[in-house]
C-alpha atoms as a printed R data frame, in Angstrom:
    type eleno elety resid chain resno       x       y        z
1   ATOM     1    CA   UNK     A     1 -20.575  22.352 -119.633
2   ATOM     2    CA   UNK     A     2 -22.407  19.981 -116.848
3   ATOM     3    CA   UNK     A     3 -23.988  18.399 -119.703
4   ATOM     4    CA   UNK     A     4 -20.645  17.603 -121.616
5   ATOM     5    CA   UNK     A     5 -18.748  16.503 -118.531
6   ATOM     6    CA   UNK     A     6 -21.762  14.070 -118.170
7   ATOM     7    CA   UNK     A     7 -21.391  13.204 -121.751
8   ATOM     8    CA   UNK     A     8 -17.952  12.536 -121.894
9   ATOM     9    CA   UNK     A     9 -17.797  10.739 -118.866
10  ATOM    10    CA   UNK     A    10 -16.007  12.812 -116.937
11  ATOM    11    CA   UNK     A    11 -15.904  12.649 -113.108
12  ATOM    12    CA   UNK     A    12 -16.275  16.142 -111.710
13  ATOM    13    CA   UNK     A    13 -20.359  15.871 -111.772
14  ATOM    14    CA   UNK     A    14 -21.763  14.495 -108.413
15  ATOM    15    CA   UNK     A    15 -23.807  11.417 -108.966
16  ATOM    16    CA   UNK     A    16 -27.354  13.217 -107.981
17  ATOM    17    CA   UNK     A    17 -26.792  16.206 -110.954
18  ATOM    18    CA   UNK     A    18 -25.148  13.310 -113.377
19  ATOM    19    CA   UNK     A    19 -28.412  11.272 -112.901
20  ATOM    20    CA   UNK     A    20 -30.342  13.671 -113.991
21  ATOM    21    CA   UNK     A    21 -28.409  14.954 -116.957
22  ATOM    22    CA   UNK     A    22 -28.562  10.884 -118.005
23  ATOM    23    CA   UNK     A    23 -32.404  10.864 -117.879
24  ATOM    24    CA   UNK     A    24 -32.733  13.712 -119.919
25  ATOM    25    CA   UNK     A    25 -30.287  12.576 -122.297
26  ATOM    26    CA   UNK     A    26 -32.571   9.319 -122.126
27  ATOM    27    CA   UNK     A    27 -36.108  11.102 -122.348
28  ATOM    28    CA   UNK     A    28 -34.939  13.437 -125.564
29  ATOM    29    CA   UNK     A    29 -33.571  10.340 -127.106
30  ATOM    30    CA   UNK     A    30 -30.068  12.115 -128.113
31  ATOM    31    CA   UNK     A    31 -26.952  10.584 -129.003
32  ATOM    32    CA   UNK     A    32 -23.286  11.870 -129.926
33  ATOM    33    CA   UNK     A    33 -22.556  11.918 -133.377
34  ATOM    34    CA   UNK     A    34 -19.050  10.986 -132.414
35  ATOM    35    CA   UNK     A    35 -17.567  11.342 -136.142
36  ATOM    36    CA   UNK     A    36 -18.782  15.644 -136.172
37  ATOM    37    CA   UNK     A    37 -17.141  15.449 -132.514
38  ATOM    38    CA   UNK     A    38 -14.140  13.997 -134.284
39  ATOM    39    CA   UNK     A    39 -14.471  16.747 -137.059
40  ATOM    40    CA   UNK     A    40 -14.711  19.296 -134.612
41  ATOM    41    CA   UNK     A    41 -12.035  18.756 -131.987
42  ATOM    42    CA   UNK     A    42  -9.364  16.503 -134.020
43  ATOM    43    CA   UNK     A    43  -9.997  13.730 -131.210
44  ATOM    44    CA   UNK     A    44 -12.026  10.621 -130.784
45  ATOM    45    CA   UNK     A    45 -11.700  11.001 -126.874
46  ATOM    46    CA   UNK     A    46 -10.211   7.077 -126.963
47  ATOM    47    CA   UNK     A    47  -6.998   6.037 -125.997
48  ATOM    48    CA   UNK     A    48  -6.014   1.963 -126.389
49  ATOM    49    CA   UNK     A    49  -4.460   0.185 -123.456
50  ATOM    50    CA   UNK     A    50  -2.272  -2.940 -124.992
51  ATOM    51    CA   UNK     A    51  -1.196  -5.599 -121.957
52  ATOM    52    CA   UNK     A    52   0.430  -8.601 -122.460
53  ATOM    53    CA   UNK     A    53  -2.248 -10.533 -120.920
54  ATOM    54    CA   UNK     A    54  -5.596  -9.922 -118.582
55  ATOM    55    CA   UNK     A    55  -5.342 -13.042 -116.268
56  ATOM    56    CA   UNK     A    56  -1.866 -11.868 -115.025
57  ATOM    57    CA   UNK     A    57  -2.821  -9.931 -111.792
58  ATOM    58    CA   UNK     A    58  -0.345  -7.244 -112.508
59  ATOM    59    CA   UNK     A    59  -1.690  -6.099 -115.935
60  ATOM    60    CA   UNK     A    60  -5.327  -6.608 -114.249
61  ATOM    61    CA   UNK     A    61  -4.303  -4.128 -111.830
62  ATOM    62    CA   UNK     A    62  -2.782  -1.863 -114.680
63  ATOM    63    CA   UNK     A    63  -5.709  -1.605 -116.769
64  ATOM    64    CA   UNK     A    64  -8.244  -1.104 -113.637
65  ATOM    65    CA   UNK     A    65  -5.728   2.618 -112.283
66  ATOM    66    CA   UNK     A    66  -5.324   3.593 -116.290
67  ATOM    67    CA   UNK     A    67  -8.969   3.622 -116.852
68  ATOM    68    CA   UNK     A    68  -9.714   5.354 -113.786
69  ATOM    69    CA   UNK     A    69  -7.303   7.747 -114.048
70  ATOM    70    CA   UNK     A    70  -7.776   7.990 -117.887
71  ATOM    71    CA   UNK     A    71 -11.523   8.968 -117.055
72  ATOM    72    CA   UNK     A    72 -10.743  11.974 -114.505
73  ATOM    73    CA   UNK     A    73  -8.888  13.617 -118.174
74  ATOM    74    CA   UNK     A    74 -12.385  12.769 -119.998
75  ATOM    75    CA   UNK     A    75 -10.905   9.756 -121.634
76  ATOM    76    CA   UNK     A    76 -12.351   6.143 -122.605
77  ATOM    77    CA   UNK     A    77  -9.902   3.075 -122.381
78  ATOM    78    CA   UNK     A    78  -9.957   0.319 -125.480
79  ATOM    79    CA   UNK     A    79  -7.922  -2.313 -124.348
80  ATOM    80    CA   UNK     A    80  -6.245  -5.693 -125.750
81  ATOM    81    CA   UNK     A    81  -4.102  -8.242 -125.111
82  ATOM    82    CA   UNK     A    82  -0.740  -8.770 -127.337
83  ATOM    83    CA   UNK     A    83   0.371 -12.121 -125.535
84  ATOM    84    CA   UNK     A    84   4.016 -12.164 -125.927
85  ATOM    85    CA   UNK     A    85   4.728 -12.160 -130.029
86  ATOM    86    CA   UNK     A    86   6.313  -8.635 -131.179
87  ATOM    87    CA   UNK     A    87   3.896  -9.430 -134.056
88  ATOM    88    CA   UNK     A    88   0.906  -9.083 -131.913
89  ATOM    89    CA   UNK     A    89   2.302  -5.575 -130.036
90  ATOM    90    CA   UNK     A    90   3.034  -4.318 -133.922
91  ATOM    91    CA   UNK     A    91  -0.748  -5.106 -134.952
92  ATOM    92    CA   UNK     A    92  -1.773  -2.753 -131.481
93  ATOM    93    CA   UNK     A    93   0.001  -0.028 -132.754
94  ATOM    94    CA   UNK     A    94  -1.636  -0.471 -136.265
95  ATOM    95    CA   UNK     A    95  -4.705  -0.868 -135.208
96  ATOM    96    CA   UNK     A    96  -4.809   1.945 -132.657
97  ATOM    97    CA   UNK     A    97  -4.309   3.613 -135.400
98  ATOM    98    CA   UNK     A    98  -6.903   2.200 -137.748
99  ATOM    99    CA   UNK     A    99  -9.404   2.737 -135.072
100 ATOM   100    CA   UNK     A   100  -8.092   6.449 -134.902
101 ATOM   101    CA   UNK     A   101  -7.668   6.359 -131.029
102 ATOM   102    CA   UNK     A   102  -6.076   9.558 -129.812
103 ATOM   103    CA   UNK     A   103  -2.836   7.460 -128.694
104 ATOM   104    CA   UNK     A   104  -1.777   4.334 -127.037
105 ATOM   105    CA   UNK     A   105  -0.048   3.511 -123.733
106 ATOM   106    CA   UNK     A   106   1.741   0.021 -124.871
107 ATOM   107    CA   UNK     A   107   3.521  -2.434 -121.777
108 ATOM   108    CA   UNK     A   108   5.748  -4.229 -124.427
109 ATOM   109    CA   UNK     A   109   7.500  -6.998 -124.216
110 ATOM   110    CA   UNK     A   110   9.138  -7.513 -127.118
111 ATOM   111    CA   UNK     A   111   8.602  -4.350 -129.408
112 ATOM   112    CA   UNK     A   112  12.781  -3.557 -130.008
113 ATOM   113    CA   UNK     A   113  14.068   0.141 -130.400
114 ATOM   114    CA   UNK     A   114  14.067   0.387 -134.091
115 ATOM   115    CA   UNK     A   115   9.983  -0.515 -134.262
116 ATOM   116    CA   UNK     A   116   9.667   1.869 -131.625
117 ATOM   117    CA   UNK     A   117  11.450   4.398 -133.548
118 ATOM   118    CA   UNK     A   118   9.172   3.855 -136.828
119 ATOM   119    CA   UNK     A   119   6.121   3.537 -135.436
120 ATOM   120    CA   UNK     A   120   6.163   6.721 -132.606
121 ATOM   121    CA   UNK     A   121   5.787   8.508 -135.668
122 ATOM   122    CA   UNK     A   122   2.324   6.837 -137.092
123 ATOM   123    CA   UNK     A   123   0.374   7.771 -133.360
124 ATOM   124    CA   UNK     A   124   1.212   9.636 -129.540
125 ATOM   125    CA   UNK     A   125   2.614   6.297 -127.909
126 ATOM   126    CA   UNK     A   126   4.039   5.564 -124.929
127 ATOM   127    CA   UNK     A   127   5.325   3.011 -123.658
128 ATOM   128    CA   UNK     A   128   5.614   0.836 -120.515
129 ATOM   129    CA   UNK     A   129   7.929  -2.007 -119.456
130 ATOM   130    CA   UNK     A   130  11.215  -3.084 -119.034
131 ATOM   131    CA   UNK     A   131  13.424  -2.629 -122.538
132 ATOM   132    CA   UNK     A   132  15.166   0.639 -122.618
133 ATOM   133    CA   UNK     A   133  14.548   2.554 -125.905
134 ATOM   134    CA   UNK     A   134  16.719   5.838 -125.275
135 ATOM   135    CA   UNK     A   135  15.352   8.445 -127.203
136 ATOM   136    CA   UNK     A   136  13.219   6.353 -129.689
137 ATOM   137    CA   UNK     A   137   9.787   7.257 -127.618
138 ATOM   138    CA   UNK     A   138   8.010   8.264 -124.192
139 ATOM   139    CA   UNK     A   139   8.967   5.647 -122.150
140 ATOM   140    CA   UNK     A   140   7.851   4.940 -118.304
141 ATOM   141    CA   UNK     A   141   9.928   2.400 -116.876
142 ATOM   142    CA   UNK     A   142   9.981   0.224 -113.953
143 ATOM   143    CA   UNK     A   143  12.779   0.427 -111.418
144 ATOM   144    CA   UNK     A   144  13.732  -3.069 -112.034
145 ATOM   145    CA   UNK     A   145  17.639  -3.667 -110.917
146 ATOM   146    CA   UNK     A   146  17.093  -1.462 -107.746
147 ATOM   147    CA   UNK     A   147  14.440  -2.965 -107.005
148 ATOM   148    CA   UNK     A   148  16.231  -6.476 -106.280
149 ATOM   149    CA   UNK     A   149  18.969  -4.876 -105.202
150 ATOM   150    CA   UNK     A   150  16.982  -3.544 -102.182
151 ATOM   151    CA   UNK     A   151  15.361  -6.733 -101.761
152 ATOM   152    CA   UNK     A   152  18.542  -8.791 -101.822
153 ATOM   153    CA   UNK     A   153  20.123  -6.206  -98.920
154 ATOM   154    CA   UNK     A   154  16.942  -6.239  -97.291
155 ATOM   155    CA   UNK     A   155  17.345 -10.461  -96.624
156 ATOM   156    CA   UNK     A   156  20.863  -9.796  -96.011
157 ATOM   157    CA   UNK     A   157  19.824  -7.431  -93.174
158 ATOM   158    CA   UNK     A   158  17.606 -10.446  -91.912
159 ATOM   159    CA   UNK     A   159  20.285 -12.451  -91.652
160 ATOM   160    CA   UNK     A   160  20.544 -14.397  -94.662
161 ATOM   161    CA   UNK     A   161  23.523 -15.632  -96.140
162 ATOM   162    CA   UNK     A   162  22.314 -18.319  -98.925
163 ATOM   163    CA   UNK     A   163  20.153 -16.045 -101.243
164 ATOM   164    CA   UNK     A   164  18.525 -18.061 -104.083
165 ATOM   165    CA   UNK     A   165  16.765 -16.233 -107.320
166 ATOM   166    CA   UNK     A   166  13.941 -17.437 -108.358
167 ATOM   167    CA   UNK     A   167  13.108 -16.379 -111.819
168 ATOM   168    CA   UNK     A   168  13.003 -17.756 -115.487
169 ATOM   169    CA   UNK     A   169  15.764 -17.872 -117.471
170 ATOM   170    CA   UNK     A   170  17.135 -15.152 -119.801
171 ATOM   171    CA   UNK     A   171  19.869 -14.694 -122.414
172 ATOM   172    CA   UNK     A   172  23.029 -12.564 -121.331
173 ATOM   173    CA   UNK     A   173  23.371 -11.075 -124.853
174 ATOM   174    CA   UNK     A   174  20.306  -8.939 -124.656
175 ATOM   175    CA   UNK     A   175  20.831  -5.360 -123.556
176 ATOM   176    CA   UNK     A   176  17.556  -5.454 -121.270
177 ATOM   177    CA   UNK     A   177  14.663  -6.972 -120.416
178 ATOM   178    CA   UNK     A   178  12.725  -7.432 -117.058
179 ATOM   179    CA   UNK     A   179  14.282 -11.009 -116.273
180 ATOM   180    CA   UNK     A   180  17.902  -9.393 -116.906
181 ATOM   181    CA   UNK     A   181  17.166  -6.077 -115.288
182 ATOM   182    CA   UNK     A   182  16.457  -7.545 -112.104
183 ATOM   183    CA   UNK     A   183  18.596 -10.008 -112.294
184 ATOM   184    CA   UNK     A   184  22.108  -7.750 -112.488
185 ATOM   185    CA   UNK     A   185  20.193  -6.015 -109.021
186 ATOM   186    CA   UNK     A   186  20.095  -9.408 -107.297
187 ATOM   187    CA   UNK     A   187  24.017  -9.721 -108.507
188 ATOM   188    CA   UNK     A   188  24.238  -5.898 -106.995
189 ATOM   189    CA   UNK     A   189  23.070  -6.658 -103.376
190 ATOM   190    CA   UNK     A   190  24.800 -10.082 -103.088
191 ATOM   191    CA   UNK     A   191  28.222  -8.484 -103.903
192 ATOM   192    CA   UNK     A   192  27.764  -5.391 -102.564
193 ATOM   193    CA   UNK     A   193  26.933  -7.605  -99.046
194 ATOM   194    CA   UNK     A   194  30.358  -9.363  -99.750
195 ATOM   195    CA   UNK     A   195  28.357 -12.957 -101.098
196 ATOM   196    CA   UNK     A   196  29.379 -14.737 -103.560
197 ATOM   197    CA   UNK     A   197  26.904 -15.937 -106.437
198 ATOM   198    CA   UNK     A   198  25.919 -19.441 -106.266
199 ATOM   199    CA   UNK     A   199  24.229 -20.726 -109.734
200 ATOM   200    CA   UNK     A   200  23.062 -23.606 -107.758
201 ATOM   201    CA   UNK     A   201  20.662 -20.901 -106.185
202 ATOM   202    CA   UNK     A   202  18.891 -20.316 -109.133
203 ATOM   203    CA   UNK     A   203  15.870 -21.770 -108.793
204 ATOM   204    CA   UNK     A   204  14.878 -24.036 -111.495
205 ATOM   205    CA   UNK     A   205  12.118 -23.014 -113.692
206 ATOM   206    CA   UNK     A   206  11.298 -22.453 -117.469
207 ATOM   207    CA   UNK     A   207   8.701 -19.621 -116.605
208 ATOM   208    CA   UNK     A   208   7.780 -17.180 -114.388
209 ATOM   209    CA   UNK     A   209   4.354 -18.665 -112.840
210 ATOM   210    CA   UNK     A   210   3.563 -19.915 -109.394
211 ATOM   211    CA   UNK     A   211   2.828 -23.791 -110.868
212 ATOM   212    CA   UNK     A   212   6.935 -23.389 -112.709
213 ATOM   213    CA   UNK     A   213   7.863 -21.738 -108.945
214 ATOM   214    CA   UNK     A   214   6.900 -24.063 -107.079
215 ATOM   215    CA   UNK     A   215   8.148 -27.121 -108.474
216 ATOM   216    CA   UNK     A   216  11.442 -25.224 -109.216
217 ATOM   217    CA   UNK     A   217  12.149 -24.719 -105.416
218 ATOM   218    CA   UNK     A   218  10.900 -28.311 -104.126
219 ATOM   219    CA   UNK     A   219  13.257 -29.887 -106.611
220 ATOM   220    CA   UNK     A   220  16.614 -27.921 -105.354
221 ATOM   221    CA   UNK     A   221  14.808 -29.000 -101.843
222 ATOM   222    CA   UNK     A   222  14.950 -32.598 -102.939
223 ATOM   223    CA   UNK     A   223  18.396 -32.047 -104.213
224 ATOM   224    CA   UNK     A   224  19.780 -30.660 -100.983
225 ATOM   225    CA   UNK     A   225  20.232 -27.295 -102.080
226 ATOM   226    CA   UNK     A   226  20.697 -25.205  -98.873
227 ATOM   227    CA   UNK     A   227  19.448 -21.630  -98.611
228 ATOM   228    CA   UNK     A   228  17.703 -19.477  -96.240
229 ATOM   229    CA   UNK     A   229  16.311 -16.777  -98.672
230 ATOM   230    CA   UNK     A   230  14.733 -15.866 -101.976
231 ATOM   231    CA   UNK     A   231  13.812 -13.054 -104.200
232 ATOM   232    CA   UNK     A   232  11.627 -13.869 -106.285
233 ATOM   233    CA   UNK     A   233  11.347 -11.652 -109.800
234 ATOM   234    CA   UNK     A   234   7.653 -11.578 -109.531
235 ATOM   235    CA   UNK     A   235   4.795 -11.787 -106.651
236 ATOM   236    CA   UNK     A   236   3.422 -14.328 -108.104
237 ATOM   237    CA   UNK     A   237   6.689 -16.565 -108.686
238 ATOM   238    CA   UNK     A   238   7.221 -15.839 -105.053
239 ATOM   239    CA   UNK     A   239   3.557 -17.229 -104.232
240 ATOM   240    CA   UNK     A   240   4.811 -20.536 -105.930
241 ATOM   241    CA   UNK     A   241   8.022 -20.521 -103.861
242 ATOM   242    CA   UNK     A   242   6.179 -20.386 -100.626
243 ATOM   243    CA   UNK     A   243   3.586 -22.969 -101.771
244 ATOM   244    CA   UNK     A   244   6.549 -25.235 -102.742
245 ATOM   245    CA   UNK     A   245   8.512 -24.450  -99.757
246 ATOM   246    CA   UNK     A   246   5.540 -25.538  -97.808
247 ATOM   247    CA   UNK     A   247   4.750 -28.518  -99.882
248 ATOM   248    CA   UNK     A   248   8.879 -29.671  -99.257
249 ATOM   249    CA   UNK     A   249   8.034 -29.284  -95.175
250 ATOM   250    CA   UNK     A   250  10.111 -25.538  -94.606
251 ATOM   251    CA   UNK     A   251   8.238 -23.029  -92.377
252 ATOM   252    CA   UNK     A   252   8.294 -19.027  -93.963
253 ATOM   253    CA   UNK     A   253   9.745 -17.201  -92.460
254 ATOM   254    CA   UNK     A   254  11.093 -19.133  -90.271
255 ATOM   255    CA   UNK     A   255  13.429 -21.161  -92.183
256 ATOM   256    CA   UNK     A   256  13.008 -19.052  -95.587
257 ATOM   257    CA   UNK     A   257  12.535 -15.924  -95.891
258 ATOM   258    CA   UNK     A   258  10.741 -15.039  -99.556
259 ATOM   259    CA   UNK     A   259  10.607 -11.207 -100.699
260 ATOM   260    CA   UNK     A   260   8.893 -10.449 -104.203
261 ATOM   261    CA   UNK     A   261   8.096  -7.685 -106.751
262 ATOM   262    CA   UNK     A   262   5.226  -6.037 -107.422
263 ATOM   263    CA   UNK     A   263   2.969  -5.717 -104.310
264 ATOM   264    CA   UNK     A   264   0.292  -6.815 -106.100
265 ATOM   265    CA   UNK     A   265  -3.039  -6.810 -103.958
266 ATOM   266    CA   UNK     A   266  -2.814 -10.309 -103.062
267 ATOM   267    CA   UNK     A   267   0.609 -10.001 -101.249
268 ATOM   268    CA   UNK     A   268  -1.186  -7.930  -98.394
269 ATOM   269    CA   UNK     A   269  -3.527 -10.920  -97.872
270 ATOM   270    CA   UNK     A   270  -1.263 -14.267  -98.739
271 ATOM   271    CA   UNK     A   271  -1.019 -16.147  -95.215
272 ATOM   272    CA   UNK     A   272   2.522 -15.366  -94.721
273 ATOM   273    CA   UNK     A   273   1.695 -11.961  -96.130
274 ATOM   274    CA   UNK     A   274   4.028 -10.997  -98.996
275 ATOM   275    CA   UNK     A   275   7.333  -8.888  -98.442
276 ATOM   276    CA   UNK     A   276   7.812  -7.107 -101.885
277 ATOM   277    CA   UNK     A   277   8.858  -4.449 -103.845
278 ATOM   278    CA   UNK     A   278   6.100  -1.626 -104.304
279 ATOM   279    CA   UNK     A   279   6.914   0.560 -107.479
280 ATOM   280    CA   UNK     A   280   4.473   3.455 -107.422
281 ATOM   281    CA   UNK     A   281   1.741   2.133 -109.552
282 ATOM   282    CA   UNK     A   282  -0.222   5.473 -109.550
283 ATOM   283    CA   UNK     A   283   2.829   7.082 -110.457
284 ATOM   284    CA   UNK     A   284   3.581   5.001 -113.308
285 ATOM   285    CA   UNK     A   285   0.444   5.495 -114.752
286 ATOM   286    CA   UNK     A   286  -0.346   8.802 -114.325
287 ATOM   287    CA   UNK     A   287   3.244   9.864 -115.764
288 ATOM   288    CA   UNK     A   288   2.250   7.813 -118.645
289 ATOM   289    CA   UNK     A   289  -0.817   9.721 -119.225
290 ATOM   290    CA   UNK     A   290   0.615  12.823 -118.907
291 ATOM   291    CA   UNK     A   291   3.242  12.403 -121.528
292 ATOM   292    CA   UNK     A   292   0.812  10.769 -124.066
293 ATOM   293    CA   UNK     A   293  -1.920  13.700 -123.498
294 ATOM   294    CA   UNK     A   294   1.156  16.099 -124.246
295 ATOM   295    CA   UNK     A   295   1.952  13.932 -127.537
296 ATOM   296    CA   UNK     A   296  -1.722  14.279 -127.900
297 ATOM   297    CA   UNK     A   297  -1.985  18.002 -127.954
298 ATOM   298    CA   UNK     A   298   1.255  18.719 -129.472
299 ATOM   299    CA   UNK     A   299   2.250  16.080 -132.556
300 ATOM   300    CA   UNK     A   300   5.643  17.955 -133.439
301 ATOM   301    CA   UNK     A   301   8.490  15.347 -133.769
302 ATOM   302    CA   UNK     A   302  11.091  15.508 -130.550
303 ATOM   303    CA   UNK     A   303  12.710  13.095 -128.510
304 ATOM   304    CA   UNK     A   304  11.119  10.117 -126.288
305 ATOM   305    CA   UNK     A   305  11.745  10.645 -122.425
306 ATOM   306    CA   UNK     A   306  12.478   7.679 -120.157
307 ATOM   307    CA   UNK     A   307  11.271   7.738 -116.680
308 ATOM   308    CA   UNK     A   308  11.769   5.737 -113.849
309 ATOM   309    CA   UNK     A   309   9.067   4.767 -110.965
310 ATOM   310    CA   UNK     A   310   9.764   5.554 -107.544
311 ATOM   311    CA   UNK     A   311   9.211   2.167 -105.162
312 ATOM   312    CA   UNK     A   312   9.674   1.170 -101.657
313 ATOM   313    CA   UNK     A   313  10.609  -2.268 -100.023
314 ATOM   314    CA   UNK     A   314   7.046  -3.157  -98.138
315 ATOM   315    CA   UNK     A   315   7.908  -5.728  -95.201
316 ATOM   316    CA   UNK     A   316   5.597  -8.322  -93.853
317 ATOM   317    CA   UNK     A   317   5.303 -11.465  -92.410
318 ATOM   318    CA   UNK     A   318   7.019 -13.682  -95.437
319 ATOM   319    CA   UNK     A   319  10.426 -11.907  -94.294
320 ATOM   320    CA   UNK     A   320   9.737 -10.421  -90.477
């Protein structure tokens, strides 16, 4: 059993009993015939990871807990990057299947319910982001509109009355998306605080990065756009908003206060540090693992679940 925990890279072997298991597996010269294992057990002991993109310090962040916690169940991770084409997140799901990887945890942009639907039943999926599918398949979502909701009554509590939304544009007429999600929370905490929404407050920008950010909030600067606070849909739109904000000659917090969504690592240590919305990471994943181990084990057809992370509003310097 020591041996095959060594093997199959789980973690419960210390490292001075795992060395030694690796130099006899070195010395006798042995390696796994993978395709009997896959004979035997019905598994390849692979599951594929499918991001949007790896430069993104979110979906960095995402792989790195989902390997690690996909190791302490004796799993490997494959993962790839679909961009942002529903063509691309289609081609993950085939080829996860191809490869005959024992499921696939998918953050989709774009995939719609009716692929979802189809292609639950070709391999265990789940999946992670910010359409809702209903009951199409597992489904771990983030708690996107109250998130911003608690960040917009969380500036409101700090005094501001001129809260500006800094995000990318998106259309009214779909049913969800991350954009829209947090957008109707934003809407949520301004009314609910008795403000009325200003759509000279949304910030200009054609997408959500800190370069579009930044330029977005010096140019309703230049055009005498007053505010005194802004969520921004994303840490690292609101790292662009404070760069720009310092570029245009305001002081945060001082004069703006900027809370933003994530809590990536970098918002601890941004100089202001980053005020933000913390879903449970950990949780997210490790529901998600535990749903497609359980499609895993048990392939009988039922219903997809959707659950919703837990967060917490983390305040720091950008908004105290």
């Amino acid at each position: 059993m020591t041996v095959s925990n060594v093997i199959n890279g789980r973690r419960s072997v210390n490292t001075e009993i795992r060395k030694r298991v690796l130099q006899a597996v070195e010395q006798s010269g042995y390696t796994m015939n993978r395709s009997a294992r896959t004979l035997r057990t019905g598994t390849t002991g692979v599951i594929g990871l499918a991001v949007p993109t790896l430069s993104h310090a979110y979906f960095g962040e995402l792989s790195s807990r989902v390997i690690a916690q996909a190791a302490d169940l004796g799993y490997r991770v494959a993962v790839e990057q679909t961009g942002q084409h529903v063509e691309d997140e289609l081609d993950a799901i085939a080829m996860s299947h191809n490869l005959e990887y024992d499921g696939l945890i998918l953050s989709a942009l774009m995939l719609g319910p009716e692929e979802a639907t189809l292609l639950n039943q070709s391999i265990p999926l789940v999946l992670l982001g910010e359409k809702r599918y209903g009951e199409a398949v597992d489904h771990v979502v983030m708690p996107n509109a109250e998130g911003t909701r608690a960040a917009t009554a969380h500036l409101v509590e700090q005094g501001c009355r001129r809260v500006a939304w800094a995000s990318n544009p998106s259309l009214e007429t779909e049913l969800h998306n991350v954009v829209l999600d947090r957008l109707r929370g934003y809407r949520q905490g301004l009314e609910e605080a008795g403000l009325i929404e200003d759509p000279a407050l949304h910030v200009p920008m054609e997408l959500p990065s800190m370069r579009h950010a930044a330029e977005g909030i010096k140019e309703m600067v230049r055009n005498g756009v007053e505010f005194d606070g802004v969520v921004a849909v994303t840490d690292a739109v609101a790292f662009g908003v404070i760069r720009g904000l310092r570029d245009a000659g305001l002081r945060v917090p001082e004069d703006v206060k900027v809370v933003g969504f994530d809590d990536i690592q970098q918002a601890e240590f941004s100089v202001p540090s980053l005020s933000t919305i913390a879903p449970d990471h950990d949780w997210m994943v490790g529901t998600a693992l535990a749903l497609l181990t359980e499609r895993i084990k048990d392939r009988s057809p039922r219903p997809g679940r959707e659950l919703v992370a837990p967060f917490r509003l983390i305040v720091r310097e950008s908004t105290n």
